[in-house]
mmCIF file of C-alpha atoms in Angstrom:
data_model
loop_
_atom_site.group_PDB
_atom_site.id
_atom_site.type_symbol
_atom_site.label_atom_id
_atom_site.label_comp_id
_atom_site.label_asym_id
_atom_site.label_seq_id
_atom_site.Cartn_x
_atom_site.Cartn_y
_atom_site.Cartn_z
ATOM 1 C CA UNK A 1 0.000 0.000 0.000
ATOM 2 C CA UNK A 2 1.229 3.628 -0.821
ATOM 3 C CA UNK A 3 0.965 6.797 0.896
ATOM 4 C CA UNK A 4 -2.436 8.765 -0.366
ATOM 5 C CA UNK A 5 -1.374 11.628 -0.798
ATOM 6 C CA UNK A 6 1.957 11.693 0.086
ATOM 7 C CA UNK A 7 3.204 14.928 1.554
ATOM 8 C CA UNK A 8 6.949 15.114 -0.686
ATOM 9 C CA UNK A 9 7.857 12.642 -3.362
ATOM 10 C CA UNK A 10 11.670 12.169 -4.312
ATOM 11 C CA UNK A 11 12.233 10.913 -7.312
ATOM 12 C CA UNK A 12 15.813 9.829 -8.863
ATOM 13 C CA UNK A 13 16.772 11.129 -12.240
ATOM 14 C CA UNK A 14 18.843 9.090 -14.630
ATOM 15 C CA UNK A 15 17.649 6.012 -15.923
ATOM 16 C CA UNK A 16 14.364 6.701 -13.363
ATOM 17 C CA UNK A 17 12.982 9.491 -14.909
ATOM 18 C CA UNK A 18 14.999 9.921 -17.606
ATOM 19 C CA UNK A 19 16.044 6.834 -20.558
ATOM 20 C CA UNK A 20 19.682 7.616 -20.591
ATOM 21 C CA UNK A 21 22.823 8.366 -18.249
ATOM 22 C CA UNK A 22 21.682 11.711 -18.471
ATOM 23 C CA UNK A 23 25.613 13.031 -16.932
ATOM 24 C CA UNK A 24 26.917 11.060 -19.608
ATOM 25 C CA UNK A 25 25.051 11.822 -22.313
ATOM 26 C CA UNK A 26 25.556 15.805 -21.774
ATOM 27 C CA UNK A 27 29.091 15.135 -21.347
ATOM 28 C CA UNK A 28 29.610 13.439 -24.822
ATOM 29 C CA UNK A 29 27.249 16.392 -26.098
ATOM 30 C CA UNK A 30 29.093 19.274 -24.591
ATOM 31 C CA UNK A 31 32.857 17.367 -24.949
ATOM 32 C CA UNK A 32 31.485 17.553 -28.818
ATOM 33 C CA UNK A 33 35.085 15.807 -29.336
ATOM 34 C CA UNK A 34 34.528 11.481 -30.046
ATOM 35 C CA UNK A 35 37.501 10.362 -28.767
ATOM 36 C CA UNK A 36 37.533 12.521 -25.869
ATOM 37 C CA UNK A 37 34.192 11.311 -24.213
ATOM 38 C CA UNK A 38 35.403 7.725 -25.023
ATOM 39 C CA UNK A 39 38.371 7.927 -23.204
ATOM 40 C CA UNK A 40 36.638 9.122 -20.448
ATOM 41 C CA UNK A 41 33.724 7.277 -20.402
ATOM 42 C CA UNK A 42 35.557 3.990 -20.337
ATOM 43 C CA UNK A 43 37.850 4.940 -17.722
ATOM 44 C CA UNK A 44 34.648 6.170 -15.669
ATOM 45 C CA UNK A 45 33.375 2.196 -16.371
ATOM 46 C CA UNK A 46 36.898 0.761 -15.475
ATOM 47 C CA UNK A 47 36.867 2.483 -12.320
ATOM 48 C CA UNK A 48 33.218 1.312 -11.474
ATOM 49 C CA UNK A 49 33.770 -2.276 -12.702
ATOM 50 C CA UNK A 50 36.580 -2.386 -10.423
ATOM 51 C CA UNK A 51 34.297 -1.841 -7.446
ATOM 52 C CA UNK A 52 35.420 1.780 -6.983
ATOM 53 C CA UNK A 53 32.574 3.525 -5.134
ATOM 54 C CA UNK A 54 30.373 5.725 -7.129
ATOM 55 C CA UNK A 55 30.834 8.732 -4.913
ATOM 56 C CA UNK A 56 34.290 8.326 -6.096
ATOM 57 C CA UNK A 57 33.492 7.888 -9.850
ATOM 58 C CA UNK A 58 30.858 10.911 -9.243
ATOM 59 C CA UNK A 59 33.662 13.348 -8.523
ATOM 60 C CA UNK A 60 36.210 12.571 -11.093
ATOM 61 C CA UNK A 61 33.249 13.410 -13.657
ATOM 62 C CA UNK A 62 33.820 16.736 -12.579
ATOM 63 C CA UNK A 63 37.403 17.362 -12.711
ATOM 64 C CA UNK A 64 36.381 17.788 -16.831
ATOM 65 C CA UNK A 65 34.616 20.521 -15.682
ATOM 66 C CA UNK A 66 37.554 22.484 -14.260
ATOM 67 C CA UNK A 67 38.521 25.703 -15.436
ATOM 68 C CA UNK A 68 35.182 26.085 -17.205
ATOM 69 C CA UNK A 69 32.815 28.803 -17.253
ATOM 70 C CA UNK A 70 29.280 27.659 -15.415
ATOM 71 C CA UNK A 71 27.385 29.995 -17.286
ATOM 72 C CA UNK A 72 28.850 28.568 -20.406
ATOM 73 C CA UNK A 73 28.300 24.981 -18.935
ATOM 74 C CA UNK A 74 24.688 25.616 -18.322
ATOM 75 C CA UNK A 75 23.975 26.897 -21.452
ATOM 76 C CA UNK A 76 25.571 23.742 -22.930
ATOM 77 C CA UNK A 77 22.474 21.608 -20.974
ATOM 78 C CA UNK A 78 19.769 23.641 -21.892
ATOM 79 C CA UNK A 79 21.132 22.726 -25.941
ATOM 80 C CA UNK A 80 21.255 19.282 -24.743
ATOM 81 C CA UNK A 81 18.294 18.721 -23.571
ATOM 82 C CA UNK A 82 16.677 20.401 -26.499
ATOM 83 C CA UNK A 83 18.405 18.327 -28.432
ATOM 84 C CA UNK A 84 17.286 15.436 -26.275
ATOM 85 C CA UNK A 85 13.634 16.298 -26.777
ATOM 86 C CA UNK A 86 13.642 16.385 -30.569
ATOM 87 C CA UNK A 87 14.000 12.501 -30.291
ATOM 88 C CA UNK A 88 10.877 12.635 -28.087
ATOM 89 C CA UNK A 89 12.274 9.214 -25.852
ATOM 90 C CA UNK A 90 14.226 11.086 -23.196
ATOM 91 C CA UNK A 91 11.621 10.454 -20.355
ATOM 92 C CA UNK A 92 10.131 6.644 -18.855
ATOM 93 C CA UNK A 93 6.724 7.733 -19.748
ATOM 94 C CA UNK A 94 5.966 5.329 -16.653
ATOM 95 C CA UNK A 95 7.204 7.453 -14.536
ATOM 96 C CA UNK A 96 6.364 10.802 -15.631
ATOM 97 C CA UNK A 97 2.620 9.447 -15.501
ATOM 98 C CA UNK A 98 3.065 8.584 -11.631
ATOM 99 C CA UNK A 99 4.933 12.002 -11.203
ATOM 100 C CA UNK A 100 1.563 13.919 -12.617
ATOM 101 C CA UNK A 101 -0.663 11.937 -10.476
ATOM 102 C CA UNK A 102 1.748 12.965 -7.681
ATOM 103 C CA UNK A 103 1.374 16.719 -8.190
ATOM 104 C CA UNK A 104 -2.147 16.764 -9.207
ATOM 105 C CA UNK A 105 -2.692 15.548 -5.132
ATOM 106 C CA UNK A 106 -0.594 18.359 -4.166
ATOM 107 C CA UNK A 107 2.413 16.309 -3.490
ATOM 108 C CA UNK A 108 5.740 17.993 -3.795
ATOM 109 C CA UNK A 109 8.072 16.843 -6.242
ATOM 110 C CA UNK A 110 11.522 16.690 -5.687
ATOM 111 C CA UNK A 111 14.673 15.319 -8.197
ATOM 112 C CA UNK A 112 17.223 13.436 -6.261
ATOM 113 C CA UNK A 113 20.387 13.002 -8.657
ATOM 114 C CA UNK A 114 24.432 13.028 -8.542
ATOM 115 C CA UNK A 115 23.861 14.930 -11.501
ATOM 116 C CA UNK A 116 24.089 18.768 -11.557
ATOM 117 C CA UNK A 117 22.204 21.665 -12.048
ATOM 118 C CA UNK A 118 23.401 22.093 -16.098
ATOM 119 C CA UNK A 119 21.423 18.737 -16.477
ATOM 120 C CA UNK A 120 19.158 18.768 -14.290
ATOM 121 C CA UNK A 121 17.445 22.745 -14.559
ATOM 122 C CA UNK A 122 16.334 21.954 -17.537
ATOM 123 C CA UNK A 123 14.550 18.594 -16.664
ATOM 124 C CA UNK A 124 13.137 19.935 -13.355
ATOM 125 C CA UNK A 125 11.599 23.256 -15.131
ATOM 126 C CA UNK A 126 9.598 20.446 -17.879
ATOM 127 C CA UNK A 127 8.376 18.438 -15.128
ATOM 128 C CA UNK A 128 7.178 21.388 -12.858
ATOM 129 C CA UNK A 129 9.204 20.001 -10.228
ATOM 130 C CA UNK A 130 9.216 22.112 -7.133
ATOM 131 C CA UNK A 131 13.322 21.146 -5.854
ATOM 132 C CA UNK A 132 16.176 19.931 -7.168
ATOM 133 C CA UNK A 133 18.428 17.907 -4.730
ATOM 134 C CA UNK A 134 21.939 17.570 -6.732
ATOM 135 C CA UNK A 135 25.773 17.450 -6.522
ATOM 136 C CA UNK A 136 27.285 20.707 -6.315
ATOM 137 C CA UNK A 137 30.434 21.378 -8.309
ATOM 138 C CA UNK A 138 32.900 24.648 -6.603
ATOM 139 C CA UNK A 139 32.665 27.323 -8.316
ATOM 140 C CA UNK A 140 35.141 30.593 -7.926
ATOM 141 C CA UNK A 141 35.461 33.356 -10.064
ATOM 142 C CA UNK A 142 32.866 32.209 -12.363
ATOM 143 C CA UNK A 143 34.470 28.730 -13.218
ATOM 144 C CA UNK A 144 34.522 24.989 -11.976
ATOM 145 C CA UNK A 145 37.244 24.636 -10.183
ATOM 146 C CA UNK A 146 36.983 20.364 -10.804
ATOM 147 C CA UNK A 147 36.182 19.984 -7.243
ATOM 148 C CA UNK A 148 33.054 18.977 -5.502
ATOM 149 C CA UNK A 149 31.310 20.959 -2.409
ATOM 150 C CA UNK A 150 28.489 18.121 -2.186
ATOM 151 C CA UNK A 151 27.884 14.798 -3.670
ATOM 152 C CA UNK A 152 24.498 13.436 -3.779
ATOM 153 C CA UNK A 153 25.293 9.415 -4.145
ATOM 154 C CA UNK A 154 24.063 6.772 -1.971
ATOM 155 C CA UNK A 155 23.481 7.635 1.409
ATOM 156 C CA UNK A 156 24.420 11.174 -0.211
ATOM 157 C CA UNK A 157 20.965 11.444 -1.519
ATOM 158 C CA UNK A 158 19.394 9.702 2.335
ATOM 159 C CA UNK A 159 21.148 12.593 3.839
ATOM 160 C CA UNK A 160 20.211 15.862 1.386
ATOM 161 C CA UNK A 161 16.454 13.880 1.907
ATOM 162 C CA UNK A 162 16.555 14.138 5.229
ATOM 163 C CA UNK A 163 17.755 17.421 5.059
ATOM 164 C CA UNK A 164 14.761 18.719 2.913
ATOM 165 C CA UNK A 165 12.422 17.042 4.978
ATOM 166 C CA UNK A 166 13.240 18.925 8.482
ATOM 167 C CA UNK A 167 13.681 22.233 6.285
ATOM 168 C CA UNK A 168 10.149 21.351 5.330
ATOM 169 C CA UNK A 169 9.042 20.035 8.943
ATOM 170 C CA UNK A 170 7.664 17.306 7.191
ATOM 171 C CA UNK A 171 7.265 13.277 8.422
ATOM 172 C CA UNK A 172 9.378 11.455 6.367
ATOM 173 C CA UNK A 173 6.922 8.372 6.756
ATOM 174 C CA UNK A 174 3.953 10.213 4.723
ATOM 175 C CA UNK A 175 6.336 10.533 1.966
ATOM 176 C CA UNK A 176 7.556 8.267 -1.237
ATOM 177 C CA UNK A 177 10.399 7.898 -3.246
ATOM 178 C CA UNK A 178 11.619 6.305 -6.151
ATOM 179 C CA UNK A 179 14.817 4.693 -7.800
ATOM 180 C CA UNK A 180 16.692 2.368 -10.190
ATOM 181 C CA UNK A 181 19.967 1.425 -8.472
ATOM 182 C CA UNK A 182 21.036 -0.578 -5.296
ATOM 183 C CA UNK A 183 22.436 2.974 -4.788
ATOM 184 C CA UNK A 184 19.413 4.644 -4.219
ATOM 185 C CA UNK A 185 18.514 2.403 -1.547
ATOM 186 C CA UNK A 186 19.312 4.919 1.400
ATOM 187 C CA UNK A 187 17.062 7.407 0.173
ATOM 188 C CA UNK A 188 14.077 4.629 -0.581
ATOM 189 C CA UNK A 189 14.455 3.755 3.058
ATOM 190 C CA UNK A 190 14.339 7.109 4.393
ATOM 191 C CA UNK A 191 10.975 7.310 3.314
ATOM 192 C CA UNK A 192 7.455 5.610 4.511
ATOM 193 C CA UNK A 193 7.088 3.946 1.005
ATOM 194 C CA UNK A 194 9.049 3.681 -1.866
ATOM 195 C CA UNK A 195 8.784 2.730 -5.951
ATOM 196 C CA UNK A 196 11.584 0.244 -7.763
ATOM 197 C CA UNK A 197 12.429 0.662 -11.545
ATOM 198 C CA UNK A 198 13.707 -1.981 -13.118
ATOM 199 C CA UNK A 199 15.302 -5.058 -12.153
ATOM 200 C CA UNK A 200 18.091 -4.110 -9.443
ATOM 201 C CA UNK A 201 18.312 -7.103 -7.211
ATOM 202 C CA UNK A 202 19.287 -5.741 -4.099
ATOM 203 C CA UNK A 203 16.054 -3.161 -4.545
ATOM 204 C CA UNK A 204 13.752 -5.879 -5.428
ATOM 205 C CA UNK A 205 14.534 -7.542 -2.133
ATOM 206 C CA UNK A 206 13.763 -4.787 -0.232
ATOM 207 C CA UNK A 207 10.817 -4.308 -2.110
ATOM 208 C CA UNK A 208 9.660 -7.964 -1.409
ATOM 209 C CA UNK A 209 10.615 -7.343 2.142
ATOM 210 C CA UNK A 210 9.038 -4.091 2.796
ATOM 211 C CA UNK A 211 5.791 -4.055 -0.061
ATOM 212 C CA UNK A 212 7.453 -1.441 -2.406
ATOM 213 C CA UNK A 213 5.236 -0.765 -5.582
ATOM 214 C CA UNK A 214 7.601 -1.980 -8.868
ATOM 215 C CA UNK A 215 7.769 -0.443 -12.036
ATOM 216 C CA UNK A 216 9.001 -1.321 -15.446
ATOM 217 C CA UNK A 217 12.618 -0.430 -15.740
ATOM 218 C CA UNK A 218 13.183 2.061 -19.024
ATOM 219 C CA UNK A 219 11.860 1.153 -22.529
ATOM 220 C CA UNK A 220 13.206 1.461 -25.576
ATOM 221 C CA UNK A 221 13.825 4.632 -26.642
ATOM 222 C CA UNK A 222 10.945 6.035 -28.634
ATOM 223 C CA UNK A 223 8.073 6.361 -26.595
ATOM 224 C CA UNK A 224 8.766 8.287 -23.741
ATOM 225 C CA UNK A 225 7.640 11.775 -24.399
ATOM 226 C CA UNK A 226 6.300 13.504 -20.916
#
């Protein structure tokens, strides 16, 4: 049974809400340089194959950054995305659907990602979401300095919850949350009830465990307009 209506609903971004890794897919769009994004996407999958944490992983994505403008950065994920919604698949249709029910009770909606604001402004301004809950790159003078003030992986994302939720003096059992990774998992059970996408393992067992509503993970790309 879920929450009816839930008072805040957090909701994670790639491969949740979204069809793609959306911090790699802006990178390879914004790199606009082939070999470039290969060279750093694989080492990115290296690194996570060889069981190095994704906080870790998270915050050598944005030593690429460094030295950039964030102005110039941002502007680079608005194009993105646009470019992303010509194709018309860049949202689980799924889960847009129980987003809109979710707001049309009055629930607030709130993106929980390791992504940052370049990617995810863009996505949270088409939804109507009402907060964004993401890692935040340092910034001086204008420009990334390739470091990382606050990463919002694993219990990352339990923690800026939690955080939201006494800002709000809200009950984190009369809320919901949803996710796609074993990853997520601190944040699903920081909540009163909580949504699976897909077929993570260590999230369906919780979810068997605990009564979590499961969705279907993300389709094919081509039918996921929002």
């Amino acid at each position: 049974m879920g929450i009816d209506p839930a008072r805040i609903a957090f909701f994670d971004v790639d491969e949740t809400l979204i069809t793609v890794k959306g911090m790699l897919s802006f990178l390879e769009f914004h790199l606009g340089a082939p070999d470039r994004y290969r060279q750093i996407a694989d080492r990115l999958h290296r690194l996570a194959a060889d069981g190095v944490p994704r906080g870790e992983t998270n915050r050598l994505y944005y030593e690429v950054f460094a030295g950039q403008r964030e102005t110039e950065v941002a502007a680079s994920g608005r194009r993105w995305f646009q470019q992303e919604m010509v194709g018309g698949s860049l949202f689980h249709g799924e889960l847009v659907r129980v987003l809109r029910r979710l707001q049309a009770a009055g629930t607030i909606i709130v993106l929980v990602s390791g992504s940052f604001s370049a990617c995810l402004d863009p996505i949270a301004e088409h939804l109507g979401a009402d907060q964004v809950l993401g890692t935040v790159p340092e910034v001086r003078a204008g420009r990334y300095t390739g470091r990382v003030v606050r990463t919002v992986i694993g219990e990352g994302k339990a923690t800026a919850a939690r955080a939201l939720l006494a800002e709000f003096g809200v009950d984190g059992r009369l809320c919901v949350a949803y996710g796609d990774h074993s990853s997520d998992l601190p944040m699903l059970a920081a909540v009163g009830h909580a949504g699976v996408v897909g077929q993570d393992p260590v999230l369906l067992a919780h979810a068997a465990e605990r009564g979590w509503d499961l969705l279907p993970g993300i389709p094919t790309r081509g039918n996921g307009k929002a």
